[in-house]
Structure formats: structure tokens, C-alpha cells
mmCIF file of N, CA, C and O in Angstrom:
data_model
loop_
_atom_site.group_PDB
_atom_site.id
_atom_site.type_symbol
_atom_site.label_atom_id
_atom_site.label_comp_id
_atom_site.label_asym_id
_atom_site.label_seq_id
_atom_site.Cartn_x
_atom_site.Cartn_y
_atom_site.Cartn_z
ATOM 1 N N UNK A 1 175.890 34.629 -32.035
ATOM 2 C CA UNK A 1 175.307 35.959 -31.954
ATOM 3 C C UNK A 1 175.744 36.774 -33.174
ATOM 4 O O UNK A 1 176.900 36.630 -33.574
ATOM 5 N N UNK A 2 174.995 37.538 -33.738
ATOM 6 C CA UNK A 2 175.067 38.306 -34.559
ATOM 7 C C UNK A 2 176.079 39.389 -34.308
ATOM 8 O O UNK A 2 176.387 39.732 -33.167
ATOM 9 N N UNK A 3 176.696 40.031 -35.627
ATOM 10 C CA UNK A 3 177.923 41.115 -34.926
ATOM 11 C C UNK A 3 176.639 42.196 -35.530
ATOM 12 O O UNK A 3 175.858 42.168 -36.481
ATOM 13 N N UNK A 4 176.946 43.198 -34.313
ATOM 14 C CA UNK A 4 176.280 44.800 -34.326
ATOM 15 C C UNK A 4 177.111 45.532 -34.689
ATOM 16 O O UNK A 4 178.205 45.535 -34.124
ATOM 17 N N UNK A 5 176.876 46.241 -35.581
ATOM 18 C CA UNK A 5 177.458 47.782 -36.353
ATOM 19 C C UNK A 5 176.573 48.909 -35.866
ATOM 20 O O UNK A 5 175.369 49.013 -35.630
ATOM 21 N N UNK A 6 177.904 49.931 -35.789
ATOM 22 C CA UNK A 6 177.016 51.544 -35.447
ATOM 23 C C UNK A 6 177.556 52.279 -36.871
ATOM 24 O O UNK A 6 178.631 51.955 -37.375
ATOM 25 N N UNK A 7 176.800 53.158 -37.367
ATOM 26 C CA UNK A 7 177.253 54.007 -38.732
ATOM 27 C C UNK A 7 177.775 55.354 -38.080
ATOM 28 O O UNK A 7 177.240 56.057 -37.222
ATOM 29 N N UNK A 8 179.043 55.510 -38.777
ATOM 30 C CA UNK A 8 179.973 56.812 -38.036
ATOM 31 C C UNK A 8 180.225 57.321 -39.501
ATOM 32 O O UNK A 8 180.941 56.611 -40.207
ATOM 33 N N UNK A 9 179.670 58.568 -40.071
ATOM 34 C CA UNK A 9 180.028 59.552 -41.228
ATOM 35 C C UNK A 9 179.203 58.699 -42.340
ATOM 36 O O UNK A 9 179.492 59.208 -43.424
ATOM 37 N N UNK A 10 178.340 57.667 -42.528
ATOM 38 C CA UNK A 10 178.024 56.328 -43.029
ATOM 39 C C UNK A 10 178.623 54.971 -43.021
ATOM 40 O O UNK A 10 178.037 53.957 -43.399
ATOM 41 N N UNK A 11 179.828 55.028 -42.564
ATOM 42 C CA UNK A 11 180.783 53.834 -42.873
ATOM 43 C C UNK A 11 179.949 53.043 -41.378
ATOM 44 O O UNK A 11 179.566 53.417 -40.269
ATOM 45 N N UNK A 12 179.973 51.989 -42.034
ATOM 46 C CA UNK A 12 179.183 50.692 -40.711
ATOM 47 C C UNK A 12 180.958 50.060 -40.166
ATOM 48 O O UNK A 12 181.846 49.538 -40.840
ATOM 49 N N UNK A 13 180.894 50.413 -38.663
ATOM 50 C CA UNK A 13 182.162 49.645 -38.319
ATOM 51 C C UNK A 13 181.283 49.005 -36.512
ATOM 52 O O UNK A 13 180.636 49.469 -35.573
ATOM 53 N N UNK A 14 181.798 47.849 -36.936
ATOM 54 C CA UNK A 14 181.557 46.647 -35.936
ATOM 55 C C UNK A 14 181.695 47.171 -34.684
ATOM 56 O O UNK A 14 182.387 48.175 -34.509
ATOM 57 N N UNK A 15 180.980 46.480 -33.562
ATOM 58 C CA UNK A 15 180.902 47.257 -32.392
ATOM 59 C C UNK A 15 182.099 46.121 -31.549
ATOM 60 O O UNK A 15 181.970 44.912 -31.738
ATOM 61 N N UNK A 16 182.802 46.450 -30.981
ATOM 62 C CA UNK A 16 183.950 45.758 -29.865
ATOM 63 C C UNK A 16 183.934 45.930 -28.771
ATOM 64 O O UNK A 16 183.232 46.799 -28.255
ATOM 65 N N UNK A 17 184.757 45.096 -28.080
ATOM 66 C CA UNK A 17 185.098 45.377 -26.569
ATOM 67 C C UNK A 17 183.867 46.143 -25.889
ATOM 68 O O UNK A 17 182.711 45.784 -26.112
ATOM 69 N N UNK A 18 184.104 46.964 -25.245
ATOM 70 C CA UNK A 18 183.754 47.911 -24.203
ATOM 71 C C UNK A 18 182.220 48.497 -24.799
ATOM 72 O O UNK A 18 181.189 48.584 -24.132
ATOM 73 N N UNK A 19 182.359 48.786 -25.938
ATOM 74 C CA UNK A 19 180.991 49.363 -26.770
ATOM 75 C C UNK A 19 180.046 48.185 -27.047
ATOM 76 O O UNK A 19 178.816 48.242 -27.038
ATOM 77 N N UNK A 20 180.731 47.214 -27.271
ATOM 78 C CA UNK A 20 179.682 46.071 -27.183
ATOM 79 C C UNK A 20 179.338 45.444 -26.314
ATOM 80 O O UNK A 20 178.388 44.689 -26.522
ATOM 81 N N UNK A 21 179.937 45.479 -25.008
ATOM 82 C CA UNK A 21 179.441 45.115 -23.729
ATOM 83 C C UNK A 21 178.485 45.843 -22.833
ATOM 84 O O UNK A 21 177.734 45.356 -21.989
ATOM 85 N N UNK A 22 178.745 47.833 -23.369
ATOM 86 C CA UNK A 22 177.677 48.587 -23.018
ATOM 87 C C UNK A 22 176.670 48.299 -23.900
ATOM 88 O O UNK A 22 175.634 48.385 -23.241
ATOM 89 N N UNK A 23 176.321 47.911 -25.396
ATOM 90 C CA UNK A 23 175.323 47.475 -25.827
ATOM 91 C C UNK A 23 175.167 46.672 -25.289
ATOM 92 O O UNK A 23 174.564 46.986 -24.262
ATOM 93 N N UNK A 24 175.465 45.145 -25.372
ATOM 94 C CA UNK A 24 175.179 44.130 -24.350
ATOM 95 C C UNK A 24 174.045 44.500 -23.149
ATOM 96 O O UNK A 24 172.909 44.029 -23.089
ATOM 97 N N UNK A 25 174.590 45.372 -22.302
ATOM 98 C CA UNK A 25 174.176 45.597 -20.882
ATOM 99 C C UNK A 25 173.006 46.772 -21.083
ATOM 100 O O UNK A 25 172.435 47.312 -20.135
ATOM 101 N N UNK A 26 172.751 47.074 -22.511
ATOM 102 C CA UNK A 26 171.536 48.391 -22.317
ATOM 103 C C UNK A 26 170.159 47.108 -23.269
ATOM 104 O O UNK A 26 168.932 47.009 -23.253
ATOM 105 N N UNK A 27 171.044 46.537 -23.811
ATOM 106 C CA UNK A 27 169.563 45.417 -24.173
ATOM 107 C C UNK A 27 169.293 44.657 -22.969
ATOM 108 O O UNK A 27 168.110 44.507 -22.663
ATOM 109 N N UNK A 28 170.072 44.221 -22.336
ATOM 110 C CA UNK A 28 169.443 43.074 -20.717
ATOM 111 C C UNK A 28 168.996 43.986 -20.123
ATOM 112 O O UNK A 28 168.044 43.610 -19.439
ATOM 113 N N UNK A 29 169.235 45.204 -20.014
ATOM 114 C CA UNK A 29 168.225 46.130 -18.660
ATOM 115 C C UNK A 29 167.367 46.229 -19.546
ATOM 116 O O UNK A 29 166.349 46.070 -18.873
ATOM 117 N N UNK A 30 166.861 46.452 -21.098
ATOM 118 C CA UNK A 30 165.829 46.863 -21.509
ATOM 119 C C UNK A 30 164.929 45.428 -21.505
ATOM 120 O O UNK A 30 163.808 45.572 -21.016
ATOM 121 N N UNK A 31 165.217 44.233 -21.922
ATOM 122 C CA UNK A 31 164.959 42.864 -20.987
ATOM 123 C C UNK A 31 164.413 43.081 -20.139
ATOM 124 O O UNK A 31 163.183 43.074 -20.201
ATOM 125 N N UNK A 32 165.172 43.415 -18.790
ATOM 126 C CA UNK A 32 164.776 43.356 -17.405
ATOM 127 C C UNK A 32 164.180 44.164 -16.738
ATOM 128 O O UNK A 32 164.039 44.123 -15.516
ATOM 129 N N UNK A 33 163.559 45.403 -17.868
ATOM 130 C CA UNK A 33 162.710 46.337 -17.381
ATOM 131 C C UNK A 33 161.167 45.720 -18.348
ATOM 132 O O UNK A 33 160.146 46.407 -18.339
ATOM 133 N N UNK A 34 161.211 44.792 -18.881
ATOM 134 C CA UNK A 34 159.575 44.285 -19.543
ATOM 135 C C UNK A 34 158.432 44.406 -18.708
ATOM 136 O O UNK A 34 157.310 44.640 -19.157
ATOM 137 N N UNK A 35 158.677 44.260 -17.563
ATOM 138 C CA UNK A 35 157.767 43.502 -16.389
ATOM 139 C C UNK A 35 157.201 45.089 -15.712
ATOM 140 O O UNK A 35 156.060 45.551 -15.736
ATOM 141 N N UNK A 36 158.187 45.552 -15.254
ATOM 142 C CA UNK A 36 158.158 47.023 -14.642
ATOM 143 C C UNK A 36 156.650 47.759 -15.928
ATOM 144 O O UNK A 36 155.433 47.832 -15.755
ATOM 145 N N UNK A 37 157.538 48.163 -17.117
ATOM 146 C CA UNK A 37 156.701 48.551 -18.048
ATOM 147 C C UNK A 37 155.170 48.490 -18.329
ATOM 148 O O UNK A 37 154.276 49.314 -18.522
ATOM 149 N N UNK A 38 155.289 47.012 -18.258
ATOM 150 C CA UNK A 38 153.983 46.215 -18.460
ATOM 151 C C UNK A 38 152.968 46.824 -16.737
ATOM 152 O O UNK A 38 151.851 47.323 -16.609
ATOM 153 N N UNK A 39 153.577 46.614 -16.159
ATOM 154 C CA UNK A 39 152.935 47.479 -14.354
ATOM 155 C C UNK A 39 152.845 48.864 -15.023
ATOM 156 O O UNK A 39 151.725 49.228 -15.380
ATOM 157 N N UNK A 40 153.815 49.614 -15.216
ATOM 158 C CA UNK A 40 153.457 51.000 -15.581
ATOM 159 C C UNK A 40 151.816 51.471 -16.319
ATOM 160 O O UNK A 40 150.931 52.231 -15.927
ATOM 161 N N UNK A 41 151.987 50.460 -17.743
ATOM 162 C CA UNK A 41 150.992 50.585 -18.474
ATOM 163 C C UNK A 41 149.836 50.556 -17.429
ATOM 164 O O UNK A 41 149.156 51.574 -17.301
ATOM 165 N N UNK A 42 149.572 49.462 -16.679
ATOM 166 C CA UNK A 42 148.801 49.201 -16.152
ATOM 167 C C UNK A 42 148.123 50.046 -15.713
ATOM 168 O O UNK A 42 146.957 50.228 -16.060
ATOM 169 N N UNK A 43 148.987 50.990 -14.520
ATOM 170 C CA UNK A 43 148.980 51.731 -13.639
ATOM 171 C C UNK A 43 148.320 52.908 -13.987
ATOM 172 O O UNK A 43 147.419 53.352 -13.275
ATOM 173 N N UNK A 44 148.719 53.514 -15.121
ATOM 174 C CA UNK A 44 148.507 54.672 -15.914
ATOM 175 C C UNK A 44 146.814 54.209 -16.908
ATOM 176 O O UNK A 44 146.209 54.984 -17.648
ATOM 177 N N UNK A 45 146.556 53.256 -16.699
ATOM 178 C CA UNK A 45 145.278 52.440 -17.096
ATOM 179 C C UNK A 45 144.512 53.074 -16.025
ATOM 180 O O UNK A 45 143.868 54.107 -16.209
ATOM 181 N N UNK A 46 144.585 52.415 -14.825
ATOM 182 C CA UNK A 46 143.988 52.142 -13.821
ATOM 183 C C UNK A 46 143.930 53.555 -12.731
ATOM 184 O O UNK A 46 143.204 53.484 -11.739
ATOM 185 N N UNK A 47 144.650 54.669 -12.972
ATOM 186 C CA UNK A 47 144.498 55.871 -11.792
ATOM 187 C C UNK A 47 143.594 56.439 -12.193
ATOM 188 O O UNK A 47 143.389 57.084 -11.165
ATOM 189 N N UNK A 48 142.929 56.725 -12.775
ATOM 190 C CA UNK A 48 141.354 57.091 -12.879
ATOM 191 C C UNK A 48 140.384 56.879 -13.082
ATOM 192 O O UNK A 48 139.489 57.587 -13.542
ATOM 193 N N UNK A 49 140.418 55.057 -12.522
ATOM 194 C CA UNK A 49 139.408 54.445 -12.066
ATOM 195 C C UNK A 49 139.315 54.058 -10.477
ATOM 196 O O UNK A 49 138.331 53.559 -9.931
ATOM 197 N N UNK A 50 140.582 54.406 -9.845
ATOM 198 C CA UNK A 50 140.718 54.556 -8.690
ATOM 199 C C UNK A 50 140.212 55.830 -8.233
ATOM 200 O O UNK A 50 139.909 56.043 -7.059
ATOM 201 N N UNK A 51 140.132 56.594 -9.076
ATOM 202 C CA UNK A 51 139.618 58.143 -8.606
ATOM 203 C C UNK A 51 138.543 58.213 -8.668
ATOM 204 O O UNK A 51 138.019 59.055 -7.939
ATOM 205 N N UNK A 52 137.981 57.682 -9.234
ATOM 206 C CA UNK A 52 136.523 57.512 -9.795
ATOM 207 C C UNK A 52 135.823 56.932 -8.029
ATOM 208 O O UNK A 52 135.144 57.391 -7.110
ATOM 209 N N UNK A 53 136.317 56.064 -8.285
ATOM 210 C CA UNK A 53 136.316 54.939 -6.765
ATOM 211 C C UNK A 53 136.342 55.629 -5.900
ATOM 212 O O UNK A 53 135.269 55.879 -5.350
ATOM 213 N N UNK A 54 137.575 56.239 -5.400
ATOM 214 C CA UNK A 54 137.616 57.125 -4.062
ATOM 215 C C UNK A 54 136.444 58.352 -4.083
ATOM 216 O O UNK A 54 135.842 58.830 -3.121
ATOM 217 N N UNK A 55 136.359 58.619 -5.215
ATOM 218 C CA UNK A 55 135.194 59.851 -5.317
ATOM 219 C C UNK A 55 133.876 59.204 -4.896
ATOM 220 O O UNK A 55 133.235 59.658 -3.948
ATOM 221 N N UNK A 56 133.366 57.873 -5.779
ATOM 222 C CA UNK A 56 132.244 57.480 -5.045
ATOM 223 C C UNK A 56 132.264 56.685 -3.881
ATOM 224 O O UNK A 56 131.168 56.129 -3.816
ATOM 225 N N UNK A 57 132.902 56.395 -3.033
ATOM 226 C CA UNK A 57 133.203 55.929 -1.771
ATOM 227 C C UNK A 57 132.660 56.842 -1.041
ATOM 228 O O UNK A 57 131.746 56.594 -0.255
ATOM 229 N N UNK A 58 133.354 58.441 -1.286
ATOM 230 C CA UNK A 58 133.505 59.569 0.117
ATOM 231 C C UNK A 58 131.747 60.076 -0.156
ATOM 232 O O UNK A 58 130.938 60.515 0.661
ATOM 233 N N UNK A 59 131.612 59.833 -1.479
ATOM 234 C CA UNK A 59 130.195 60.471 -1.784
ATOM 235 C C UNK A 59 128.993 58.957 -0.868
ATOM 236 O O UNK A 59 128.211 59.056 0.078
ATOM 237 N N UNK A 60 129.258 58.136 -1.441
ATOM 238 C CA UNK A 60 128.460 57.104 -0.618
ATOM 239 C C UNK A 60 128.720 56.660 0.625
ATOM 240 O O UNK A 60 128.283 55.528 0.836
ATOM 241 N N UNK A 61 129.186 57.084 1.361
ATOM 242 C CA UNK A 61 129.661 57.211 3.248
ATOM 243 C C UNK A 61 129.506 59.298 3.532
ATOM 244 O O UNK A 61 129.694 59.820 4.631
ATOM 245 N N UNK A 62 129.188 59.978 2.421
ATOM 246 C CA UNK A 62 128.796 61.201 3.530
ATOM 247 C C UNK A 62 126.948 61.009 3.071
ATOM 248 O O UNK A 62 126.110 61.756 3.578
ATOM 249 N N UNK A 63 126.698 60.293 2.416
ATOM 250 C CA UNK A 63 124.901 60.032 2.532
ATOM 251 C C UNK A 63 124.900 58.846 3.587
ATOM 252 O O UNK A 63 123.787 58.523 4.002
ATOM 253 N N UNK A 64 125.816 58.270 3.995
ATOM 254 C CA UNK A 64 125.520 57.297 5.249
ATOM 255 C C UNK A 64 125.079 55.990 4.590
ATOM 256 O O UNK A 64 124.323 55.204 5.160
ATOM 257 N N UNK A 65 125.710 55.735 3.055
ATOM 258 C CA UNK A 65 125.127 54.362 2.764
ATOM 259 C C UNK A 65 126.591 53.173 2.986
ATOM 260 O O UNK A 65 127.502 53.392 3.784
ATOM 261 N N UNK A 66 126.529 52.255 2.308
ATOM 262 C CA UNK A 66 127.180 51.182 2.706
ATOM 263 C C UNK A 66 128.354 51.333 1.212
ATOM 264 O O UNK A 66 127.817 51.686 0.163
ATOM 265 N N UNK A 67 129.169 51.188 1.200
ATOM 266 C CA UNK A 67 130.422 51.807 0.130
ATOM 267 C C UNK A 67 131.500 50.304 0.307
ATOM 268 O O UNK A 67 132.722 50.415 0.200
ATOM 269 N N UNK A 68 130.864 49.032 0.568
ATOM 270 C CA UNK A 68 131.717 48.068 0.575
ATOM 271 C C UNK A 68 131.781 47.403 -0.709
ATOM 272 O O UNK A 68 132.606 46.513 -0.909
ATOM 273 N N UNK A 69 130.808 47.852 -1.748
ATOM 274 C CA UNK A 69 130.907 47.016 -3.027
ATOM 275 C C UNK A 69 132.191 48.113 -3.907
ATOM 276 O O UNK A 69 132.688 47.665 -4.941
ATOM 277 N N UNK A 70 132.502 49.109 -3.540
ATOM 278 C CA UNK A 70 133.458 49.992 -4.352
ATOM 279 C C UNK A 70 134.726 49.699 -3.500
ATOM 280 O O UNK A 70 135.797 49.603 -4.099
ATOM 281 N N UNK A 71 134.695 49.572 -2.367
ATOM 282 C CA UNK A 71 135.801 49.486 -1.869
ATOM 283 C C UNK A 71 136.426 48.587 -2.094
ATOM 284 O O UNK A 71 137.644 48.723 -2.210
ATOM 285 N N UNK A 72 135.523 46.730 -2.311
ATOM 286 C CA UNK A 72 135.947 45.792 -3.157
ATOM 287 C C UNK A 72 136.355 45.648 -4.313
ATOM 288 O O UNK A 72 137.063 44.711 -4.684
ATOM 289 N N UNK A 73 135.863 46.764 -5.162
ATOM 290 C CA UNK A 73 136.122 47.303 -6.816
ATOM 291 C C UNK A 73 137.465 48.025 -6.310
ATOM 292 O O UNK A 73 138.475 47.827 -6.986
ATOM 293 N N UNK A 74 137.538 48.680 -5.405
ATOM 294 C CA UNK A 74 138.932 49.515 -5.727
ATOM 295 C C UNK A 74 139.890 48.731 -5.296
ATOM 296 O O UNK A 74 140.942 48.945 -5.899
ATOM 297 N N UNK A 75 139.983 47.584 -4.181
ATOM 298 C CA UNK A 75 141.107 46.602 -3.866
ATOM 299 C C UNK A 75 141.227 45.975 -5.202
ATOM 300 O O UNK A 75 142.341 45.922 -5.723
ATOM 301 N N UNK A 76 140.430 45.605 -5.666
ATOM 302 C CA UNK A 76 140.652 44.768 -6.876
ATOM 303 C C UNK A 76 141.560 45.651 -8.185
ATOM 304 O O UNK A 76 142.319 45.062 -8.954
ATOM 305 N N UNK A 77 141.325 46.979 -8.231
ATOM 306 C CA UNK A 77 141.942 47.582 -9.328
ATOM 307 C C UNK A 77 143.476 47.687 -8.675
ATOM 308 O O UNK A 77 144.475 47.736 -9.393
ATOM 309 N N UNK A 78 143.525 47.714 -7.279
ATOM 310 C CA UNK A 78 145.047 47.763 -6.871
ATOM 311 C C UNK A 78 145.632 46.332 -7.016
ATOM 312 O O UNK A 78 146.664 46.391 -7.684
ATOM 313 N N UNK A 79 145.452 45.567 -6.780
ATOM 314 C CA UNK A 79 145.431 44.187 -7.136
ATOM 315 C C UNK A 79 145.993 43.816 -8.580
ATOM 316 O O UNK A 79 146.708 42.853 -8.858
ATOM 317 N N UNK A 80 145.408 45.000 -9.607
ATOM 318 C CA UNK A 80 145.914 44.023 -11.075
ATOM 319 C C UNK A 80 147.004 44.374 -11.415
ATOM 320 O O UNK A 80 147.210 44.032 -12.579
ATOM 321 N N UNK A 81 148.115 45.084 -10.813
ATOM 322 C CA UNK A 81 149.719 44.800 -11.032
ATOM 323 C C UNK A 81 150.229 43.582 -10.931
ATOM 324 O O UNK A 81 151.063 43.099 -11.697
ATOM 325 N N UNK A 82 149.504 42.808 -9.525
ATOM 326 C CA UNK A 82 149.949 41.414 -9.253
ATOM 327 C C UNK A 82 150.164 40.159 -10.035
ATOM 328 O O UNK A 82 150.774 39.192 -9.579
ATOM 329 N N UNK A 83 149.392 40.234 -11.804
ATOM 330 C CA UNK A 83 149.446 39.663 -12.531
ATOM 331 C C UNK A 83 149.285 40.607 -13.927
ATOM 332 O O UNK A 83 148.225 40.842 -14.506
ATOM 333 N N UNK A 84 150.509 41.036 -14.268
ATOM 334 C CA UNK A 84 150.219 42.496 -15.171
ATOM 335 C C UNK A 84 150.233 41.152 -16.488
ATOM 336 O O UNK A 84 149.562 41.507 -17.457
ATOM 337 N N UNK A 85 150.656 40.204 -16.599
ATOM 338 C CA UNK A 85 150.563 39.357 -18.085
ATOM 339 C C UNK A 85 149.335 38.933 -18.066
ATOM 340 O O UNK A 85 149.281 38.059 -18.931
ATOM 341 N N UNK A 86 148.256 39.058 -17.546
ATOM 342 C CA UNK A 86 147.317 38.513 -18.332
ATOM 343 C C UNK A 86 146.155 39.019 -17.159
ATOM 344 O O UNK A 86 145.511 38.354 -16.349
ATOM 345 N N UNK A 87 146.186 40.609 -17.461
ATOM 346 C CA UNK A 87 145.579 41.465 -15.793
ATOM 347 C C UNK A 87 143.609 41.212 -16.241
ATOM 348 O O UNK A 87 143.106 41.527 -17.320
ATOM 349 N N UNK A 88 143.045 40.734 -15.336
ATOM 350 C CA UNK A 88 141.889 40.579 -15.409
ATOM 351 C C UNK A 88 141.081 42.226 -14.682
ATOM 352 O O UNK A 88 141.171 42.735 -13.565
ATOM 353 N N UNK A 89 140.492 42.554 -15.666
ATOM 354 C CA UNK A 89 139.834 44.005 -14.871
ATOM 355 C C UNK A 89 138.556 43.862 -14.043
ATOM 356 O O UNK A 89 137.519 43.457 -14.568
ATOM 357 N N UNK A 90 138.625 44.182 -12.799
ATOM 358 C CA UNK A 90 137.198 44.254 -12.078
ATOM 359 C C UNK A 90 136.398 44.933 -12.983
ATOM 360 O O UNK A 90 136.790 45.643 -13.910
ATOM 361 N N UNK A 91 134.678 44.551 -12.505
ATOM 362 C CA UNK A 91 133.180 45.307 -12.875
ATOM 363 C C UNK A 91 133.317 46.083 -12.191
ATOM 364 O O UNK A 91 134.129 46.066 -11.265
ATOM 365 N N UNK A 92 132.508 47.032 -12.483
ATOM 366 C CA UNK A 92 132.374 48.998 -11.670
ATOM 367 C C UNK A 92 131.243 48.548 -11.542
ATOM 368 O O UNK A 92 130.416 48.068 -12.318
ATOM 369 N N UNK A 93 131.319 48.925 -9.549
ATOM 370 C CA UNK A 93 129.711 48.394 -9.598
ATOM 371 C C UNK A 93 129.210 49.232 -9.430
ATOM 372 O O UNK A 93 129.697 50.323 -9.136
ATOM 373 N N UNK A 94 127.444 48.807 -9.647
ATOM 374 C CA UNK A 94 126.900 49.978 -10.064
ATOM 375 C C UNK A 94 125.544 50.549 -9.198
ATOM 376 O O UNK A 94 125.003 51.606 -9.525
#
């Protein structure tokens, strides 16, 4: 492994003990938050196409029509966290 330096006044002095184990431990959570992130993006993709959805749902059930092809579009947009590496986007149907 490579040695890490922090610059204090400019002088580069090597990171040790305790400071390098809190570095250590803030790169593996930033590691172990990839996955989370990658959902976030998603998520922040996807809430206003869910709105979109719920809007034409309530609009196509107060004319009394059939709202099962959006409701299938909107399970499906909740759905693409479940595979955020390689998220396939539902059609908006139309």
C-alpha cells in the first residue's frame, strides 16, 4: 500500500497510527456506501416519474377508466433500485 501524506503549513508529513486508520476507515465506508449512492441517483431520477404516474392513475380512475397499464409502469419504476448496476427503465404508457 502506498504511504498517504496530509500537507500541514506545506510540509507533506506521512499519515500514522490512529490518522491512518481513520483514513483507512473513511475510504471503506466511502467503498461501502457505492451501492446506496448508485440507489440514491436512481431515486432522485425516478420521483417524478412516479408523480407523473400517481397523477395519471387518480386522473384515469376519477373518469372511471381502467389505470392498470400505469400502475404496472409505476411498480416497475419502484422496482429499478432492485438492480441499480445496470437499472433497465420502464415505457410510459401511453
Amino acid at each position: 500500500m502506498a504511504d498517504i501524506f496530509k500537507n500541514v503549513n506545506g510540509e507533506q508529513i506521512k499519515l500514522e497510527g490512529a490518522e491512518l486508520i481513520e483514513y483507512n476507515n473513511l475510504q471503506q465506508a466511502w467503498i461501502d456506501g457505492a451501492l446506496e449512492r448508485k440507489k440514491n441517483k436512481l431515486r432522485n431520477k425516478r420521483k417524478p416519474l412516479l408523480e407523473e404516474a400517481d397523477w395519471q392513475i387518480h386522473k384515469i380512475e376519477d373518469a372511471g377508466g381502467n389505470s392498470s397499464s400505469w400502475r404496472t409502469y409505476r411498480q416497475a419504476l419502484r422496482d429499478i433500485t432492485n438492480s441499480p448496476d445496470n437499472p433497465t427503465w420502464p415505457t410510459k404508457p401511453s
